[in-house]
């Protein structure tokens, strides 16, 4: 297997565009993609979703007058709405397609993935939600730099934000490209570009307001769609999970191993590293940013409660979808190629399942929703990258808070376009990876940088600028290096024989390292600045607990 | 710490208010207990997945294909949702009310809002 891989990935890296254009139509032609291909129903749904999101953007664009409108939707989002939007961020393409695909392939291991995706939410609620809203303005970086030295902390924390966002974007772009390629037989490259352009339009014109409402709309649609599929599956089995699982075990090549952990988690270090990713789920900048779109801490709290419910429900259903797909797709040859593989790859079982239970129209609906999902999540990621650049770096570091609103927003919009271009390019380079793993990379970086820094900034008086910036940077570098040396990049993408770092995620080493190094560098910091920063903790503490002085709260 | 406690105005009054100190203590205990409970639940589950996977293969009832693993997995998600519900319920009822009282009692001097 290794021999076969060793030359092809290198050439893939050298000629990505060539390979892509050559491969995309070839794949579609060889598999044929029977009537699931370019059905008019699917195209109609697809266009419907695009038009709807553009209408939302148009509506939002007329309401964007200030920085707060652009970055924080004017703080007018309610708890339930924000809950849906946050849930929407987690119900990503990786969730709908990647997770159900994983359950389809591995059974129980897929469920562990689902649980990890949900468990970040209670962590956010208990540790962050209210405190973020009370301390920050537009980004989590505001909170970290509350009592620390603005310039170094903002530069460093924005770098973390941008790294996480860009890596996360890769997974989304890959998902988008593959989905559109299978459904509409548009070459992967054009598909990825289409996503880049649409997302750019939402964010440039509609800011956070459009981003939030696109996300809410999609969250409602995806919950409806997934509920319907789960209902149809359960109806097929007389609403008996037992019957469903029995049939799945009978049909799956894993047999009874389908129902127990194995595969990915046959080794404790990998499993624990993976499970520590829940702290990364709690450190994703584009999700943390949503806590600034509500009026106060109370609404922030409520939003994460609703979000936990929606996401939990969604991932439980995702497991049912994966199991259902094992049984329902099994006797339908049209979903498999000549070699017996699922057409379109490991991310496609959910889409085929939609066709099997609901026909052309429903498959069109689910595909359109999956596409909307990608657009909405990508838009959220992009606005969070844009705010890191325009708010944290330009307005606060370069202009020291004196940036003219117009220039700041212009820079933000230019960043959006730059991020779009970068996302498209990266989406092409990474097209052969499973998207659930790529999201894992981003979450891993967030777990080892954003999470420890945010926790220490909020709860630990002793944190100093030196600890946060130098300690955090060391952790960022270490984490990214180990990820690059892990099998997914070192072997599969760079084409070396053996990975320098044997595990998929380094979290078990790097998360404790981050806390330790930040702690050491902070307690040994004897500078006058460090003294002032520790002294300012009381005032920050009062504000984080009570919300006194927060805009939007003091007037009722 | 004796490092520059330069709290002024309302901040100083809040800091010295017994009600505030008591609220902070109560909320801290509540919050960290729920956090630890969530971690225990999740990492406990994780521990079983990593080290005693055979336990998860035990049928949920005699002769069933549905096993303890599936039930436990679903339970982890549902219980963590219930825990968030408990937190929000108490915070919205009790803590928010006390915070409002503290803010009114210590007086709102407009300087803090700028």
XYZ file of C-alpha atoms in Angstrom:
670
model
C 0.000 0.000 0.000
C 2.807 2.346 0.884
C 4.669 1.674 -2.351
C 1.629 2.530 -4.349
C 1.244 5.796 -2.461
C 4.821 6.956 -2.479
C 4.936 8.435 -5.965
C 1.381 9.466 -6.682
C 0.931 11.976 -3.813
C 4.045 13.889 -4.846
C 2.854 14.332 -8.361
C -0.519 15.260 -6.979
C 1.091 18.071 -5.060
C 2.981 19.250 -8.107
C 0.119 19.288 -10.536
C -3.014 19.728 -8.500
C -4.967 21.710 -11.039
C -4.087 19.404 -13.899
C -5.057 16.348 -11.926
C -8.283 17.899 -10.783
C -9.594 18.914 -14.134
C -8.578 15.586 -15.572
C -10.041 13.569 -12.751
C -13.373 15.208 -12.074
C -15.195 14.468 -15.330
C -13.473 11.089 -15.538
C -14.831 10.034 -12.154
C -18.302 11.128 -13.055
C -18.152 9.388 -16.409
C -16.813 6.104 -15.122
C -19.317 5.852 -12.282
C -22.165 7.035 -14.422
C -23.991 8.460 -11.378
C -27.366 7.071 -12.507
C -30.560 9.052 -12.112
C -29.129 10.628 -8.941
C -26.999 12.802 -11.250
C -28.198 16.122 -12.560
C -31.889 15.736 -11.856
C -33.932 18.878 -12.504
C -35.308 18.564 -8.971
C -31.862 18.809 -7.448
C -30.993 21.813 -9.577
C -34.245 23.543 -8.664
C -33.622 23.028 -4.935
C -30.048 24.150 -5.329
C -31.077 27.358 -7.075
C -33.829 27.885 -4.510
C -31.348 27.759 -1.652
C -28.917 30.080 -3.380
C -31.666 32.626 -4.162
C -32.937 32.500 -0.593
C -29.495 33.136 0.884
C -28.946 36.009 -1.530
C -32.280 37.552 -0.514
C -31.215 37.317 3.123
C -27.952 38.994 2.225
C -29.778 41.776 0.400
C -32.046 42.313 3.397
C -29.075 42.332 5.768
C -26.974 44.638 3.604
C -29.488 47.456 4.047
C -29.219 47.136 7.816
C -25.448 47.318 8.128
C -24.582 50.826 9.244
C -21.877 50.394 11.878
C -19.081 48.183 13.123
C -21.459 46.550 15.612
C -23.902 45.755 12.797
C -21.152 44.280 10.679
C -19.282 42.219 13.283
C -22.052 41.473 15.764
C -25.366 41.733 13.873
C -26.190 44.838 15.913
C -26.409 42.630 19.047
C -30.028 42.027 18.110
C -30.011 38.218 17.858
C -32.180 36.420 20.429
C -31.081 33.472 22.541
C -33.035 30.923 20.505
C -31.878 32.405 17.199
C -28.280 32.420 18.322
C -28.704 28.872 19.611
C -29.762 27.811 16.136
C -26.864 29.696 14.584
C -24.309 28.117 16.940
C -25.859 24.708 16.355
C -25.610 25.478 12.641
C -21.866 25.994 12.994
C -21.495 22.518 14.474
C -23.934 20.862 12.097
C -21.388 21.342 9.371
C -20.868 19.413 6.169
C -18.348 17.390 8.128
C -21.171 16.582 10.502
C -23.883 15.704 8.032
C -21.784 13.965 5.393
C -18.531 13.046 7.136
C -20.016 11.705 10.359
C -22.823 9.701 8.795
C -20.220 8.408 6.353
C -18.013 7.361 9.252
C -20.881 5.576 10.970
C -21.593 3.892 7.654
C -17.983 2.670 7.428
C -17.096 2.022 11.055
C -20.320 1.933 13.072
C -19.595 2.583 16.735
C -16.465 4.660 16.136
C -18.649 7.110 14.271
C -20.759 7.480 17.404
C -17.670 8.419 19.418
C -16.954 11.141 16.839
C -20.531 12.375 17.226
C -20.238 12.529 21.013
C -17.001 14.500 20.862
C -18.728 17.012 18.589
C -21.446 17.592 21.179
C -19.391 17.673 24.367
C -17.695 20.955 23.587
C -20.988 22.747 24.116
C -21.415 22.238 27.890
C -17.763 23.256 28.240
C -18.488 26.531 26.443
C -21.499 27.156 28.638
C -19.853 26.516 31.988
C -16.564 28.222 31.248
C -17.051 30.838 28.564
C -20.508 31.909 27.406
C -21.419 34.643 29.906
C -17.867 35.753 30.528
C -17.222 36.234 26.830
C -20.287 38.392 26.446
C -19.405 40.432 29.515
C -15.757 41.015 28.605
C -15.573 41.152 24.839
C -16.714 43.405 22.066
C -16.496 41.511 18.771
C -13.967 38.674 19.068
C -12.600 36.350 21.731
C -9.301 38.182 21.321
C -10.964 41.166 23.046
C -11.384 38.965 26.102
C -7.821 37.671 26.108
C -6.396 41.162 25.748
C -8.787 42.720 28.297
C -6.086 43.353 30.922
C -3.005 42.291 28.960
C -0.838 44.315 26.632
C -2.943 44.824 23.511
C -0.396 44.820 20.722
C 1.454 41.525 21.308
C -1.594 39.661 22.592
C -3.797 40.685 19.704
C -1.169 39.875 17.114
C -0.594 36.451 18.607
C -4.250 35.587 19.261
C -5.271 36.694 15.763
C -2.602 34.392 14.344
C -4.152 31.513 16.305
C -7.598 32.507 15.088
C -6.479 32.705 11.491
C -4.647 29.378 11.614
C -7.677 27.609 13.048
C -10.061 29.255 10.627
C -7.989 28.513 7.539
C -7.499 24.850 8.422
C -11.202 24.490 9.209
C -12.031 26.128 5.900
C -10.099 23.436 4.044
C -12.455 20.730 5.303
C -15.472 22.756 4.304
C -14.165 23.534 0.832
C -13.303 19.899 0.166
C -16.793 18.863 1.246
C -18.347 21.479 -0.982
C -16.283 20.523 -4.006
C -17.035 16.823 -3.711
C -20.704 17.342 -3.090
C -21.269 19.566 -6.080
C -19.100 17.342 -8.242
C -21.244 14.305 -7.501
C -24.597 16.046 -7.638
C -24.205 18.347 -10.555
C -21.181 16.881 -12.306
C -19.490 20.233 -12.172
C -15.709 19.794 -12.020
C -14.336 20.008 -8.500
C -12.378 23.166 -9.228
C -15.394 25.168 -10.417
C -17.469 23.859 -7.536
C -14.967 25.109 -4.996
C -14.813 28.467 -6.770
C -18.595 28.762 -6.698
C -18.546 28.329 -2.924
C -15.821 30.939 -2.617
C -17.785 33.481 -4.640
C -21.152 32.975 -2.916
C -19.632 33.053 0.541
C -17.781 36.223 -0.418
C -21.038 37.892 -1.425
C -22.760 37.040 1.880
C -19.972 38.288 4.058
C -18.869 41.320 2.083
C -22.380 42.744 1.811
C -24.282 41.229 4.704
C -21.637 40.913 7.423
C -22.484 39.007 10.572
C -26.194 39.742 10.177
C -26.439 37.868 6.874
C -24.021 35.210 8.118
C -26.201 34.585 11.166
C -29.497 34.469 9.300
C -28.122 32.225 6.560
C -26.897 29.968 9.338
C -30.263 29.997 11.155
C -32.184 29.232 7.965
C -29.881 26.384 7.142
C -29.991 25.024 10.706
C -33.778 24.799 10.530
C -33.667 23.157 7.089
C -31.009 20.635 8.065
C -32.848 19.679 11.258
C -36.042 19.137 9.271
C -34.250 17.138 6.594
C -32.357 14.911 8.997
C -35.485 14.353 11.109
C -37.396 13.236 8.041
C -34.675 10.804 6.996
C -34.394 9.337 10.491
C -38.162 9.005 10.647
C -38.265 7.173 7.323
C -35.484 4.845 8.434
C -37.164 4.070 11.721
C -40.502 3.551 9.967
C -38.810 0.974 7.723
C -37.834 -0.962 10.830
C -41.114 -0.601 12.688
C -39.581 2.064 14.949
C -37.346 -0.551 16.504
C -33.685 0.323 16.962
C -33.056 -3.316 17.705
C -34.284 -4.384 14.255
C -32.239 -1.634 12.597
C -29.032 -2.612 14.413
C -29.639 -6.339 13.837
C -29.971 -5.839 10.089
C -26.947 -3.522 9.980
C -24.782 -6.076 11.782
C -25.942 -8.788 9.386
C -25.093 -6.772 6.299
C -21.922 -4.895 7.275
C -18.519 -6.383 6.544
C -17.505 -5.733 10.184
C -20.306 -7.954 11.463
C -20.816 -7.689 15.208
C -17.699 -5.494 15.486
C -19.852 -2.754 14.005
C -21.387 -2.227 17.432
C -18.170 -1.890 19.440
C -15.222 0.499 19.381
C -12.342 -0.544 17.149
C -10.691 0.792 14.021
C -9.757 4.355 14.835
C -9.574 3.806 18.563
C -7.684 0.581 19.024
C -5.032 2.412 20.953
C -5.498 4.610 24.056
C -3.150 7.533 23.253
C -5.011 8.274 20.018
C -8.370 7.963 21.667
C -7.571 10.292 24.568
C -5.930 12.781 22.232
C -9.056 12.684 20.174
C -11.378 13.105 23.129
C -9.452 16.117 24.420
C -10.609 17.794 21.234
C -13.823 18.747 23.050
C -11.802 21.644 24.447
C -10.962 22.674 20.929
C -14.619 22.621 19.988
C -14.947 25.176 22.792
C -12.183 27.307 21.298
C -13.327 27.803 17.711
C -13.167 31.532 16.953
C -16.144 31.571 14.595
C -18.363 30.054 17.273
C -17.037 32.213 20.109
C -17.791 35.234 17.935
C -21.485 34.407 18.052
C -21.689 35.270 21.740
C -21.263 38.915 20.833
C -24.370 38.975 18.648
C -26.779 38.719 21.587
C -27.902 41.454 23.968
C -26.467 40.177 27.249
C -24.983 37.313 29.274
C -28.424 35.877 29.901
C -29.084 35.488 26.171
C -25.566 34.109 25.672
C -26.305 31.433 28.235
C -29.664 30.552 26.720
C -28.208 30.336 23.244
C -25.728 27.646 24.199
C -28.436 25.682 26.003
C -30.548 25.608 22.835
C -27.479 24.874 20.752
C -26.548 21.871 22.912
C -30.040 20.477 22.463
C -30.071 20.927 18.696
C -26.568 19.592 18.169
C -27.151 16.610 20.465
C -30.343 15.766 18.603
C -28.629 16.195 15.257
C -25.718 13.894 16.061
C -27.934 11.204 17.557
C -29.874 11.244 14.297
C -26.635 11.234 12.305
C -25.804 7.917 13.929
C -29.208 6.557 12.933
C -28.639 7.804 9.373
C -25.301 6.015 9.137
C -26.738 2.766 10.459
C -29.809 3.137 8.281
C -27.644 3.715 5.222
C -25.842 0.401 5.838
C -29.112 -1.476 5.531
C -31.074 0.601 3.067
C -28.309 1.121 0.510
C -27.089 -2.489 0.707
C -29.447 -4.044 -1.829
C -29.512 -1.084 -4.220
C -26.765 -1.520 -6.795
C -27.260 1.944 -8.282
C -25.385 3.546 -5.361
C -22.229 1.484 -5.848
C -19.594 1.381 -8.565
C -18.252 -1.742 -10.228
C -15.771 -2.334 -7.385
C -18.556 -2.244 -4.801
C -17.546 1.162 -3.426
C -20.066 3.877 -2.611
C -20.311 6.268 -5.550
C -18.808 9.640 -4.727
C -16.708 8.341 -1.822
C -16.961 8.048 1.930
C -18.848 11.297 2.420
C -21.781 10.359 0.247
C -23.890 7.741 2.087
C -26.206 10.411 3.541
C -26.939 11.776 0.079
C -27.645 8.332 -1.397
C -29.794 7.558 1.618
C -31.846 10.690 0.970
C -32.461 9.462 -2.558
C -33.408 5.996 -1.348
C -35.958 7.201 1.219
C -37.311 10.332 -0.445
C -36.650 10.142 -4.193
C -35.240 12.812 -6.484
C -36.888 15.783 -4.845
C -35.821 14.914 -1.337
C -32.298 14.106 -2.441
C -32.263 17.468 -4.188
C -33.430 19.066 -0.965
C -30.779 17.365 1.193
C -28.037 18.163 -1.316
C -29.122 21.768 -1.432
C -29.194 21.894 2.364
C -25.751 20.293 2.594
C -24.524 22.899 0.157
C -26.164 25.679 2.191
C -24.504 24.207 5.270
C -21.112 24.580 3.731
C -21.857 28.116 2.590
C -23.131 29.128 6.025
C -20.219 27.627 7.931
C -17.700 28.993 5.467
C -19.275 32.436 5.782
C -19.016 32.243 9.584
C -15.373 31.215 9.378
C -14.634 33.980 6.946
C -16.188 36.761 8.973
C -14.253 35.568 11.973
C -11.037 35.702 9.965
C -11.996 39.129 8.660
C -12.679 40.456 12.148
C -9.332 39.090 13.356
C -7.613 41.114 10.661
C -9.686 44.302 10.610
C -10.758 44.598 14.247
C -7.934 42.929 16.165
C -4.984 43.743 13.940
C -5.888 46.865 11.973
C -8.190 48.797 14.309
C -6.657 47.825 17.630
C -2.995 47.197 16.894
C -2.170 49.456 13.956
C -4.589 52.290 14.716
C -4.667 51.773 18.508
C -8.455 51.897 18.514
C -8.697 55.113 16.503
C -9.483 53.551 13.117
C -12.192 55.295 11.085
C -15.191 52.972 10.901
C -15.295 53.140 7.088
C -11.676 52.141 6.603
C -11.989 49.343 9.133
C -14.982 47.875 7.345
C -13.271 48.242 4.003
C -10.272 46.294 5.288
C -12.607 43.689 6.687
C -14.246 43.239 3.297
C -10.902 43.050 1.527
C -9.868 40.335 3.983
C -13.011 38.420 3.129
C -11.995 38.351 -0.515
C -8.437 37.293 0.339
C -9.700 34.505 2.592
C -12.004 33.353 -0.191
C -9.112 33.027 -2.621
C -6.935 31.193 -0.073
C -9.800 28.838 0.768
C -10.325 27.933 -2.880
C -6.638 27.188 -3.399
C -6.385 25.076 -0.247
C -9.608 23.286 -1.098
C -7.939 22.086 -4.283
C -4.762 20.918 -2.583
C -6.581 18.846 0.027
C -9.309 17.212 -1.989
C -8.396 13.602 -1.185
C -8.681 13.743 2.626
C -11.713 12.717 4.680
C -13.304 16.021 5.719
C -14.037 14.908 9.280
C -10.298 14.582 9.898
C -9.524 18.010 8.476
C -12.017 19.623 10.821
C -10.252 17.686 13.567
C -6.973 19.420 12.724
C -8.512 22.851 13.205
C -10.163 21.801 16.429
C -6.889 20.355 17.671
C -5.087 23.652 17.109
C -7.910 25.509 18.863
C -7.688 23.099 21.808
C -3.975 23.725 22.277
C -3.963 27.490 21.769
C -7.256 29.372 22.037
C -8.707 27.214 24.776
C -5.896 27.349 27.366
C -5.300 31.040 26.768
C -8.959 31.917 27.122
C -9.364 29.815 30.275
C -6.305 31.347 31.899
C -7.205 34.883 30.837
C -10.663 34.595 32.374
C -9.963 32.587 35.513
C -6.317 33.000 36.471
C -5.070 36.215 38.013
C -1.465 35.230 37.330
C -1.619 35.252 33.523
C 0.740 37.812 32.014
C 1.355 39.011 28.489
C 4.650 37.141 28.353
C 3.011 33.873 29.382
C 0.154 34.238 26.939
C 2.172 35.347 23.930
C 5.391 33.345 24.211
C 3.812 30.306 25.854
C 0.902 30.359 23.447
C 3.180 30.750 20.420
C 5.339 27.819 21.497
C 2.220 25.724 21.857
C 0.915 26.828 18.469
C 4.191 25.972 16.754
C 4.488 22.615 18.509
C 0.899 21.639 17.724
C 1.066 22.592 14.073
C 4.446 20.873 13.664
C 3.186 17.632 15.181
C 0.092 17.741 12.981
C 2.253 18.190 9.915
C 4.415 15.261 11.023
C 1.369 13.072 11.648
C 0.419 10.338 9.163
C -2.403 12.320 7.528
C -0.028 15.011 6.243
C 3.476 13.509 6.351
C 2.593 10.233 4.644
C -0.647 10.818 2.762
C 0.028 14.317 1.463
C 3.795 14.831 1.510
C 4.377 11.237 0.464
C 7.045 10.148 2.955
C 7.280 6.493 3.940
C 6.734 6.855 7.650
C 5.218 9.547 9.856
C 7.583 11.318 12.269
C 4.755 11.605 14.763
C 2.768 8.364 14.913
C -0.585 9.663 16.209
C -3.361 11.460 14.352
C -3.675 14.169 17.035
C -1.056 15.389 19.526
C -3.590 16.850 21.983
C -2.641 14.549 24.868
C 0.862 16.041 24.796
C 0.289 19.569 23.581
C -2.705 20.602 25.682
C -0.954 19.961 29.035
C 2.188 21.473 27.507
C 0.278 24.655 26.654
C -1.060 25.085 30.188
C 2.335 24.304 31.682
C 4.435 26.596 29.510
C 2.007 29.517 29.848
C 1.998 29.002 33.610
C 5.801 28.854 33.880
C 6.341 31.926 31.725
C 3.698 33.860 33.655
C 4.796 33.111 37.220
C 8.428 33.833 36.413
C 7.455 37.167 34.848
C 8.640 39.789 37.368
C 8.210 42.854 35.180
C 6.231 45.904 36.265
C 3.813 45.261 33.412
C 3.104 41.788 34.772
C 2.358 43.332 38.172
C -0.137 45.739 36.657
C -1.776 42.930 34.706
C -2.267 40.838 37.824
C -3.589 43.917 39.611
C -6.157 44.580 36.906
C -7.679 41.163 37.447
C -10.154 42.312 40.107
C -11.724 44.843 37.828
C -11.935 42.299 34.998
C -13.390 39.794 37.436
C -16.178 42.137 38.530
C -17.084 42.850 34.954
C -17.008 39.201 33.933
C -19.273 38.252 36.838
C -21.779 41.100 36.724
C -21.612 42.633 33.274
C -21.245 46.132 34.741
C -20.007 48.473 32.031
C -20.925 46.237 29.104
C -22.655 48.047 26.294
C -26.190 46.862 25.844
C -26.530 45.784 29.457
C -26.320 49.003 31.450
C -29.495 50.278 29.809
C -31.641 47.569 31.412
C -2.734 40.181 46.488
C -1.577 43.659 47.339
C -0.786 44.534 43.732
C -2.477 47.822 42.848
C -6.097 47.201 43.874
C -7.083 50.442 42.172
C -10.807 49.720 42.060
C -12.917 52.852 41.961
C -16.531 53.923 42.148
C -19.049 51.183 41.632
C -16.353 48.543 41.101
C -14.971 49.173 44.582
C -18.438 49.081 46.116
C -19.261 45.824 44.340
C -15.966 44.252 45.384
C -16.569 45.018 49.060
C -20.220 43.979 48.963
C -20.781 40.813 50.979
C -23.544 39.837 48.592
C -21.148 39.898 45.657
C -18.483 37.853 47.419
C -21.103 35.334 48.457
C -22.596 35.127 44.947
C -19.198 34.597 43.397
C -18.425 31.775 45.806
C -21.773 30.074 45.251
C -21.613 30.408 41.502
C -18.019 29.215 41.330
C -18.823 26.020 43.247
C -21.905 25.412 41.100
C -20.145 26.057 37.811
C -17.043 23.982 38.487
C -19.118 21.098 39.874
C -21.139 20.948 36.686
C -17.976 21.255 34.624
C -16.292 18.428 36.527
C -19.418 16.313 36.288
C -19.470 16.788 32.506
C -15.775 15.893 32.278
C -16.254 12.837 34.487
C -19.169 11.697 32.383
C -17.315 12.172 29.137
C -13.878 10.954 30.142
C -15.405 8.086 32.094
C -17.110 7.017 28.897
C -13.879 7.575 26.980
C -11.961 5.482 29.503
C -14.316 2.571 28.968
C -14.054 2.915 25.178
C -10.249 2.861 25.380
C -9.558 0.283 28.054
C -12.594 -1.952 28.559
C -14.368 -1.969 25.194
C -15.714 -5.449 25.947
C -17.959 -3.866 28.576
C -19.677 -1.913 25.809
C -20.345 -5.086 23.859
C -22.595 -6.449 26.615
C -26.153 -6.676 25.255
C -28.507 -4.066 26.677
C -30.947 -6.831 27.474
C -30.603 -10.612 27.038
C -30.191 -11.602 23.416
C -30.177 -8.033 22.065
C -27.916 -6.631 19.365
C -28.348 -3.187 20.931
C -25.538 -3.072 23.478
C -24.519 -1.060 26.518
C -22.206 0.973 24.269
C -25.059 2.411 22.221
C -27.115 3.182 25.306
C -24.126 4.771 27.060
C -23.269 6.873 23.998
C -26.786 8.252 23.729
C -26.896 8.792 27.489
C -23.704 10.889 27.447
C -25.284 13.277 24.941
C -28.637 13.456 26.713
C -27.189 13.883 30.220
C -24.851 16.660 29.112
C -27.840 18.476 27.626
C -29.680 18.118 30.928
C -26.652 19.529 32.767
C -26.647 22.638 30.568
C -30.366 22.975 31.305
C -29.743 22.842 35.051
C -27.065 25.517 34.780
C -29.159 27.885 32.693
C -32.223 27.387 34.897
C -30.407 28.304 38.090
C -28.356 31.099 36.548
C -31.396 32.748 34.993
C -33.522 32.487 38.136
C -31.144 32.965 40.997
C -27.837 34.454 39.895
C -29.257 37.060 37.526
C -31.610 38.328 40.224
C -28.789 38.680 42.767
C -26.601 40.452 40.201
C -29.370 42.951 39.474
C -29.748 43.574 43.199
C -26.024 44.112 43.625
C -25.904 46.560 40.728
C -28.831 48.605 42.076
C -27.516 48.561 45.635
C -24.040 49.712 44.676
C -25.442 52.485 42.491
C -24.911 53.076 38.825
C -22.463 55.916 38.360
C -22.575 56.710 34.677
C -18.798 56.772 34.209
C -18.630 52.983 33.907
C -20.772 52.907 30.812
C -18.541 55.022 28.605
